[in-house]
Amino acid sequence: MTDLAWIDLALTSARPQAMGALLRYFRDLDMAEEAFQEACLRALRTWPDKGPPRDPAAWLIFVGRNSGIDQVRKRAKTQPLPPEEVLSDLEDTESDLADRLDGAHYRDDILRLLFVCCHPDLPATQQIALALRIVSGLSVRQIARAFLVSEAAMEQRITRAKAKVGAAGIPFETPDAVARAERLGLVAAMIYLVFNEGYSAGVPEKADTPFCTEAIRLARLLLKLFPAEPEIMGLTALLLIQHSRLAARFDEDGQIVLLEDQDRSLWDRALIDEALVLIDKALRHRAPGPFQIQAAIAALHARAATAAETDWLQIDLLYQTLERIQPSPVVRLNRAVAVSKREGPEAALALIEPLAEKLDGYFYFHGLRGGLLKQLGRYAEAHQAFDRAIALATTSAEAAHIRQHLDSMQREAAGGAMFPAP
């Protein structure tokens, strides 16, 4: 790993903790971001020669806070001094910082920051987008991809959210128990999107990004705060099962391996067992929610010793339940996979055709549609769908996977008349 590679990994991993602490100190999103960026620049200058600090997050917090204080002092030179009684009552801020770092209190700043970003004064879409940008450091492009919107639209959404936080004077304190419960669903959704960004990286060396591990850590932390909340059990279980497949998701050439083709001996059974316990515990509450249902679907895959033993009927029924609770074209698309296994490609194709307009910019829609058309022998239409999927692919692995389908389709068609190019 090159110097810049390990530094980038360390900075990415430390960002949530550092940003949480810096926002608590400065109570201003832009100032906290500027302080963190300055700390990152200093890390790039000093770490290659001196090596990494023992605790990168603590180092970034300390350097970022000092940098931010310097900026405040520079700006204050043009402003009148506060009253004498204010100056006389200042605490020893350096000692306070040392106490916080030594006691590792700043670790919970991440969760506090999540709740600030998910404040009810912000629209739901802005809450999640802001948290993804501020807490996890996802780029605007990555967040736009997760929301299926343009980069320009997402940039405006984040800018409006930051402006509203600043203008509304939203308190940067840990919400009370009532406020935490109200915002729990939005925080859970944000954690899931953070995990999904890492999970869908599409290449082996990036699939285990800090996004996945950080999302699991946050979910576990959330579960400690809400130990009797079945949806948080479901969320944590879902992330654990998804992450358990990491070693089996790519072959030695870096190509994507579909779930049904994965070597299940490579799955992390410890993570699966932890998840299954959570799912069973959640279901006993008899209060089903979207994360519990998705976790139950993942559990059916995890419990099947082979792909052939997968209970597609139960998966189809669970997707129908999920669609009633949380209607979404993506849920319908996922259900179509189960339908194709049970009833064949024609039934699945009929299920997803009405989604064409809504999911025209979605890679997985065109990939699935192409695969179903290929099974039906409608090669020309399948070729068009695969071409569209390749155009929408965001990683080389995704594009290579679709090209494999095209190659196999060419071989299938070679025995008869070649299908016309679209």
Coordinates of C-alpha atoms in Angstrom, one line a residue:
M1 CA 0.0 0.0 0.0
T2 CA 1.4 3.4 -1.0
D3 CA 1.9 6.2 1.5
L4 CA -1.1 8.1 0.1
A5 CA -3.2 5.0 0.1
W6 CA -2.8 4.3 3.8
I7 CA -3.2 7.9 4.7
D8 CA -6.4 8.2 2.7
L9 CA -7.7 5.1 4.5
A10 CA -6.8 6.5 7.9
L11 CA -8.4 9.9 7.1
T12 CA -11.6 8.3 5.8
S13 CA -11.9 6.0 8.9
A14 CA -11.3 8.9 11.3
R15 CA -13.6 11.4 9.7
P16 CA -16.8 10.6 11.5
Q17 CA -15.2 10.9 14.9
A18 CA -13.2 14.0 14.0
M19 CA -16.1 15.8 12.4
G20 CA -18.4 15.0 15.3
A21 CA -16.0 16.5 17.8
L22 CA -15.1 19.5 15.7
L23 CA -18.8 20.3 15.2
R24 CA -19.4 20.1 18.9
Y25 CA -16.5 22.5 19.5
F26 CA -17.4 25.1 16.8
R27 CA -21.1 24.5 16.5
D28 CA -20.9 25.5 12.8
L29 CA -20.9 23.0 10.0
D30 CA -18.7 25.0 7.6
M31 CA -16.2 25.8 10.3
A32 CA -16.0 22.2 11.3
E33 CA -15.4 21.1 7.7
E34 CA -12.8 23.7 7.2
A35 CA -11.0 22.7 10.4
F36 CA -11.1 19.0 9.4
Q37 CA -9.8 19.7 5.9
E38 CA -6.9 21.8 7.3
A39 CA -6.1 18.9 9.6
C40 CA -6.1 16.5 6.7
L41 CA -3.7 18.7 4.7
R42 CA -1.3 18.8 7.6
A43 CA -1.6 15.0 7.9
L44 CA -0.6 14.6 4.2
R45 CA 2.4 16.8 4.9
T46 CA 3.6 15.2 8.1
W47 CA 2.5 11.6 8.3
P48 CA 4.5 10.2 5.3
D49 CA 7.8 11.2 7.1
K50 CA 6.8 10.8 10.8
G51 CA 4.5 7.9 10.4
P52 CA 0.8 7.6 11.5
P53 CA -0.1 8.8 15.0
R54 CA -1.3 6.2 17.5
D55 CA -4.8 7.6 17.3
P56 CA -5.5 9.3 14.0
A57 CA -8.9 10.6 15.1
A58 CA -7.5 12.2 18.2
W59 CA -4.7 13.8 16.2
L60 CA -7.1 15.2 13.6
I61 CA -9.4 16.6 16.3
F62 CA -6.5 18.3 18.1
V63 CA -5.0 19.8 15.0
G64 CA -8.3 20.7 13.5
R65 CA -9.5 22.4 16.7
N66 CA -6.3 24.4 16.9
S67 CA -6.6 25.4 13.3
G68 CA -10.2 26.4 13.8
I69 CA -9.3 28.5 16.9
D70 CA -6.5 30.2 14.9
Q71 CA -9.1 31.2 12.2
V72 CA -11.5 32.5 14.9
R73 CA -8.7 34.6 16.4
K74 CA -7.8 36.1 13.0
R75 CA -11.4 37.0 12.3
A76 CA -11.8 38.4 15.9
K77 CA -9.0 40.9 15.3
T78 CA -11.4 43.1 13.4
Q79 CA -14.1 42.8 16.0
P80 CA -14.4 44.4 19.4
L81 CA -13.5 42.4 22.5
P82 CA -16.3 40.9 24.6
P83 CA -17.0 42.3 28.1
E84 CA -14.4 41.7 30.8
E85 CA -16.6 39.4 32.8
V86 CA -16.8 37.1 29.8
L87 CA -13.1 37.0 29.4
S88 CA -12.5 36.4 33.1
D89 CA -14.8 33.4 33.2
L90 CA -13.2 31.4 30.3
E91 CA -12.4 27.8 31.2
D92 CA -9.1 26.0 30.5
T93 CA -10.2 24.8 27.1
E94 CA -7.0 22.9 26.5
S95 CA -7.4 20.9 29.7
D96 CA -11.0 20.2 28.8
L97 CA -9.9 18.9 25.4
A98 CA -7.3 16.6 26.9
D99 CA -9.8 15.2 29.4
R100 CA -12.2 14.4 26.6
L101 CA -9.6 12.7 24.4
D102 CA -8.0 10.8 27.3
G103 CA -11.5 9.6 28.4
A104 CA -12.5 8.6 24.8
H105 CA -15.7 10.6 25.3
Y106 CA -15.5 11.8 21.7
R107 CA -16.4 8.4 20.4
D108 CA -20.1 9.1 20.9
D109 CA -19.8 12.3 19.0
I110 CA -20.5 10.4 15.8
L111 CA -24.0 9.4 17.1
R112 CA -24.6 12.9 18.4
L113 CA -23.7 14.3 15.0
L114 CA -26.1 11.8 13.3
F115 CA -29.0 13.1 15.4
V116 CA -28.1 16.7 14.7
C117 CA -28.1 16.0 10.9
C118 CA -31.5 14.2 11.3
H119 CA -33.1 17.2 13.1
P120 CA -36.8 17.5 12.4
D121 CA -36.4 21.1 11.2
L122 CA -34.8 19.6 8.0
P123 CA -36.8 17.7 5.3
A124 CA -36.1 14.0 5.4
T125 CA -34.1 14.0 2.1
Q126 CA -31.9 16.8 3.4
Q127 CA -31.3 15.1 6.7
I128 CA -29.9 11.9 5.1
A129 CA -27.9 13.7 2.5
L130 CA -26.4 16.1 5.0
A131 CA -25.4 13.2 7.3
L132 CA -23.8 11.3 4.4
R133 CA -21.8 14.3 3.5
I134 CA -20.8 15.6 6.9
V135 CA -20.5 12.4 9.0
S136 CA -19.2 9.9 6.4
G137 CA -17.5 12.2 3.9
L138 CA -19.3 10.7 0.9
S139 CA -18.8 12.9 -2.2
V140 CA -21.8 14.7 -3.7
R141 CA -21.6 12.3 -6.7
Q142 CA -21.8 9.2 -4.4
I143 CA -24.8 10.6 -2.5
A144 CA -26.6 11.6 -5.7
R145 CA -26.0 8.0 -7.0
A146 CA -27.5 6.6 -3.8
F147 CA -30.6 8.8 -4.2
L148 CA -30.9 8.4 -8.0
V149 CA -30.7 12.1 -8.6
S150 CA -28.3 14.4 -10.4
E151 CA -25.2 15.8 -8.8
A152 CA -26.5 19.4 -9.2
A153 CA -29.7 18.6 -7.4
M154 CA -27.9 16.9 -4.6
E155 CA -25.4 19.8 -4.3
Q156 CA -28.4 22.1 -3.9
R157 CA -30.0 19.8 -1.3
I158 CA -26.9 19.7 0.9
T159 CA -26.3 23.4 0.6
R160 CA -29.9 24.2 1.6
A161 CA -29.6 21.8 4.6
K162 CA -26.4 23.4 5.9
A163 CA -27.9 26.8 5.5
K164 CA -31.0 25.8 7.4
V165 CA -28.9 24.3 10.2
G166 CA -27.0 27.6 10.5
A167 CA -30.0 29.9 10.2
A168 CA -32.2 27.9 12.5
G169 CA -29.7 27.8 15.4
I170 CA -30.2 24.1 15.7
P171 CA -28.5 23.0 19.0
F172 CA -25.5 20.8 18.7
E173 CA -26.4 18.8 21.7
T174 CA -27.4 15.2 22.2
P175 CA -31.2 15.1 21.9
D176 CA -33.3 13.8 24.8
A177 CA -34.9 10.4 24.8
V178 CA -38.1 11.6 23.2
A179 CA -36.3 13.4 20.4
R180 CA -34.0 10.4 19.8
A181 CA -37.0 8.1 19.4
E182 CA -38.6 10.5 16.9
R183 CA -35.5 10.6 14.7
L184 CA -34.5 6.9 15.1
G185 CA -36.0 5.9 11.7
L186 CA -34.1 8.6 9.8
V187 CA -30.8 7.8 11.5
A188 CA -31.3 4.1 10.7
A189 CA -32.0 4.9 7.0
M190 CA -28.8 7.0 6.9
I191 CA -26.7 4.3 8.4
Y192 CA -28.1 1.8 5.8
L193 CA -27.2 4.2 3.0
V194 CA -23.7 4.6 4.3
F195 CA -23.2 0.8 4.4
N196 CA -24.7 0.4 0.9
E197 CA -22.2 2.9 -0.5
G198 CA -19.3 0.7 0.7
Y199 CA -21.1 -2.5 -0.2
S200 CA -21.7 -1.5 -3.8
A201 CA -18.2 -0.3 -4.4
G202 CA -17.9 -3.0 -7.1
V203 CA -14.2 -3.9 -6.7
P204 CA -12.7 -6.2 -4.1
E205 CA -10.1 -3.7 -2.8
K206 CA -12.9 -1.1 -2.1
A207 CA -15.8 -3.4 -1.1
D208 CA -14.6 -3.5 2.5
T209 CA -14.3 0.3 2.8
P210 CA -14.7 2.0 6.2
F211 CA -18.3 2.8 5.1
C212 CA -19.4 -0.8 5.8
T213 CA -17.5 -1.2 9.0
E214 CA -18.5 2.2 10.3
A215 CA -22.1 1.6 9.4
I216 CA -22.1 -1.7 11.4
R217 CA -20.4 0.1 14.3
L218 CA -23.0 2.8 14.3
A219 CA -25.8 0.3 14.1
R220 CA -24.4 -1.6 17.1
L221 CA -24.1 1.7 19.0
L222 CA -27.6 2.5 18.1
L223 CA -28.7 -0.9 19.3
K224 CA -27.1 -0.2 22.7
L225 CA -29.1 3.0 23.0
F226 CA -32.3 1.2 21.9
P227 CA -31.9 -2.4 23.0
A228 CA -35.6 -3.2 22.7
E229 CA -36.2 -1.6 19.3
P230 CA -36.8 -4.4 16.8
E231 CA -36.1 -2.3 13.7
I232 CA -32.6 -1.5 15.0
M233 CA -32.1 -5.2 15.6
G234 CA -33.3 -5.8 12.0
L235 CA -30.9 -3.1 10.6
T236 CA -27.9 -4.5 12.5
A237 CA -28.7 -8.0 11.4
L238 CA -29.2 -7.0 7.7
L239 CA -25.8 -5.3 7.7
L240 CA -24.0 -8.2 9.3
I241 CA -25.4 -10.7 6.8
Q242 CA -24.6 -8.6 3.9
H243 CA -21.1 -8.0 5.2
S244 CA -20.6 -11.7 5.9
R245 CA -20.4 -12.4 2.1
L246 CA -17.5 -10.1 1.4
A247 CA -14.9 -12.8 0.8
A248 CA -17.2 -14.6 -1.7
R249 CA -18.5 -11.6 -3.7
F250 CA -15.5 -11.4 -6.2
D251 CA -13.5 -14.1 -8.0
E252 CA -9.7 -14.1 -8.2
D253 CA -9.9 -11.9 -11.3
G254 CA -12.0 -9.3 -9.4
Q255 CA -15.2 -10.1 -11.2
I256 CA -18.5 -10.0 -9.4
V257 CA -19.9 -13.4 -8.3
L258 CA -23.7 -13.5 -8.0
L259 CA -25.2 -14.7 -4.7
E260 CA -26.4 -18.0 -6.2
D261 CA -22.9 -18.7 -7.5
Q262 CA -20.9 -17.8 -4.4
D263 CA -18.8 -20.3 -2.4
R264 CA -20.8 -20.3 0.8
S265 CA -18.0 -21.8 2.7
L266 CA -16.3 -18.3 2.4
W267 CA -19.2 -16.6 4.2
D268 CA -18.4 -15.4 7.7
R269 CA -20.5 -17.6 9.9
A270 CA -19.8 -15.6 13.1
L271 CA -21.4 -12.6 11.6
I272 CA -24.3 -14.7 10.3
D273 CA -24.9 -16.3 13.6
E274 CA -24.9 -12.9 15.4
A275 CA -27.4 -11.7 12.8
L276 CA -29.7 -14.7 13.1
V277 CA -30.0 -14.2 16.9
L278 CA -30.9 -10.6 16.4
I279 CA -33.5 -11.5 13.8
D280 CA -35.2 -14.1 15.9
K281 CA -35.2 -11.7 18.8
A282 CA -36.7 -8.9 16.7
L283 CA -39.5 -11.1 15.3
R284 CA -40.6 -12.0 18.8
H285 CA -41.7 -8.4 19.2
R286 CA -44.4 -9.0 16.4
A287 CA -43.9 -5.4 15.1
P288 CA -42.5 -5.9 11.6
G289 CA -40.8 -3.1 9.8
P290 CA -38.8 -2.6 6.6
F291 CA -35.4 -3.5 8.1
Q292 CA -36.7 -6.6 9.9
I293 CA -38.3 -7.9 6.6
Q294 CA -35.1 -7.2 4.6
A295 CA -33.1 -9.0 7.3
A296 CA -35.5 -11.9 7.2
I297 CA -35.0 -12.2 3.4
A298 CA -31.2 -12.1 3.9
A299 CA -31.5 -14.8 6.6
L300 CA -33.3 -17.1 4.2
H301 CA -30.4 -16.9 1.9
A302 CA -27.9 -17.3 4.7
R303 CA -29.7 -20.4 6.1
A304 CA -29.8 -22.2 2.7
A305 CA -26.9 -24.6 2.4
T306 CA -26.9 -24.3 -1.4
A307 CA -28.6 -21.9 -3.8
A308 CA -30.9 -24.7 -4.9
E309 CA -32.3 -24.9 -1.4
T310 CA -33.3 -21.2 -1.2
D311 CA -36.9 -20.8 -0.2
W312 CA -38.0 -18.5 -3.0
L313 CA -41.7 -18.7 -2.0
Q314 CA -41.0 -17.2 1.4
I315 CA -38.7 -14.6 -0.1
D316 CA -41.5 -13.6 -2.6
L317 CA -44.0 -13.4 0.3
L318 CA -41.6 -11.2 2.3
Y319 CA -41.1 -8.9 -0.6
Q320 CA -44.8 -8.5 -1.0
T321 CA -45.1 -7.6 2.7
L322 CA -42.2 -5.1 2.3
E323 CA -43.9 -3.6 -0.7
R324 CA -47.1 -3.0 1.3
I325 CA -45.2 -1.4 4.2
Q326 CA -42.7 0.6 2.1
P327 CA -43.8 0.8 -1.6
S328 CA -40.8 1.3 -3.9
P329 CA -39.9 0.5 -7.5
V330 CA -36.6 -1.0 -6.2
V331 CA -38.5 -3.3 -3.9
R332 CA -40.6 -4.4 -6.9
L333 CA -37.5 -5.0 -8.9
N334 CA -36.0 -7.2 -6.1
R335 CA -39.2 -9.1 -5.8
A336 CA -39.0 -9.9 -9.6
V337 CA -35.9 -12.0 -9.0
A338 CA -37.9 -14.2 -6.6
V339 CA -40.8 -14.4 -9.1
S340 CA -38.4 -15.4 -11.9
K341 CA -37.2 -18.3 -9.8
R342 CA -40.7 -19.4 -9.0
E343 CA -42.7 -18.6 -12.1
G344 CA -40.1 -18.0 -14.8
P345 CA -38.7 -15.0 -16.7
E346 CA -41.9 -14.0 -18.4
A347 CA -43.8 -13.4 -15.2
A348 CA -40.9 -11.5 -13.7
L349 CA -40.6 -9.4 -16.9
A350 CA -44.3 -8.5 -16.7
L351 CA -43.7 -7.4 -13.1
I352 CA -40.9 -4.9 -13.9
E353 CA -41.9 -3.5 -17.3
P354 CA -44.2 -0.9 -15.7
L355 CA -41.0 0.4 -13.8
A356 CA -39.2 1.3 -17.0
E357 CA -39.7 5.0 -16.8
K358 CA -39.0 5.3 -13.0
L359 CA -35.9 3.2 -13.1
D360 CA -34.5 4.2 -16.6
G361 CA -31.4 5.5 -14.9
Y362 CA -30.9 2.5 -12.6
F363 CA -28.1 0.0 -13.6
Y364 CA -29.8 -3.0 -11.9
F365 CA -33.1 -2.5 -13.7
H366 CA -31.5 -2.8 -17.1
G367 CA -29.2 -5.6 -16.0
L368 CA -32.1 -7.7 -14.7
R369 CA -34.3 -6.9 -17.7
G370 CA -31.6 -7.9 -20.0
G371 CA -31.1 -11.2 -18.2
L372 CA -34.8 -12.0 -18.3
L373 CA -35.1 -11.2 -22.0
K374 CA -32.0 -13.3 -22.6
Q375 CA -33.7 -16.3 -20.9
L376 CA -36.7 -15.8 -23.2
G377 CA -34.5 -15.8 -26.3
R378 CA -35.3 -12.2 -27.1
Y379 CA -31.7 -11.5 -27.9
A380 CA -32.0 -8.1 -29.7
E381 CA -34.0 -6.6 -26.9
A382 CA -31.6 -8.1 -24.3
H383 CA -28.7 -6.6 -26.2
Q384 CA -30.2 -3.2 -25.9
A385 CA -30.9 -3.6 -22.2
F386 CA -27.4 -4.8 -21.6
D387 CA -25.9 -1.9 -23.5
R388 CA -28.0 0.5 -21.4
A389 CA -26.7 -1.2 -18.2
I390 CA -23.1 -0.9 -19.3
A391 CA -23.6 2.8 -20.0
L392 CA -25.0 3.2 -16.4
A393 CA -22.4 1.1 -14.7
T394 CA -20.4 3.0 -12.1
T395 CA -17.6 0.5 -11.7
S396 CA -15.5 -1.6 -14.0
A397 CA -16.7 -4.8 -12.3
E398 CA -20.4 -3.9 -13.0
A399 CA -19.6 -3.3 -16.7
A400 CA -17.5 -6.5 -16.9
H401 CA -20.3 -8.5 -15.4
I402 CA -22.8 -7.3 -18.0
R403 CA -20.3 -8.0 -20.8
Q404 CA -20.1 -11.6 -19.6
H405 CA -23.8 -11.8 -20.2
L406 CA -23.4 -10.4 -23.7
D407 CA -20.6 -12.8 -24.5
S408 CA -22.7 -15.8 -23.4
M409 CA -25.7 -14.6 -25.3
Q410 CA -23.5 -14.3 -28.4
R411 CA -22.5 -18.0 -27.9
E412 CA -26.1 -19.1 -27.4
A413 CA -27.2 -17.3 -30.6
A414 CA -24.2 -18.6 -32.6
G415 CA -26.0 -21.9 -33.1
G416 CA -28.7 -20.2 -35.1
A417 CA -29.3 -16.9 -36.8
M418 CA -27.3 -14.1 -35.2
F419 CA -29.5 -11.5 -33.5
P420 CA -29.3 -8.1 -35.2
A421 CA -27.4 -5.3 -33.5
P422 CA -29.6 -2.8 -31.9

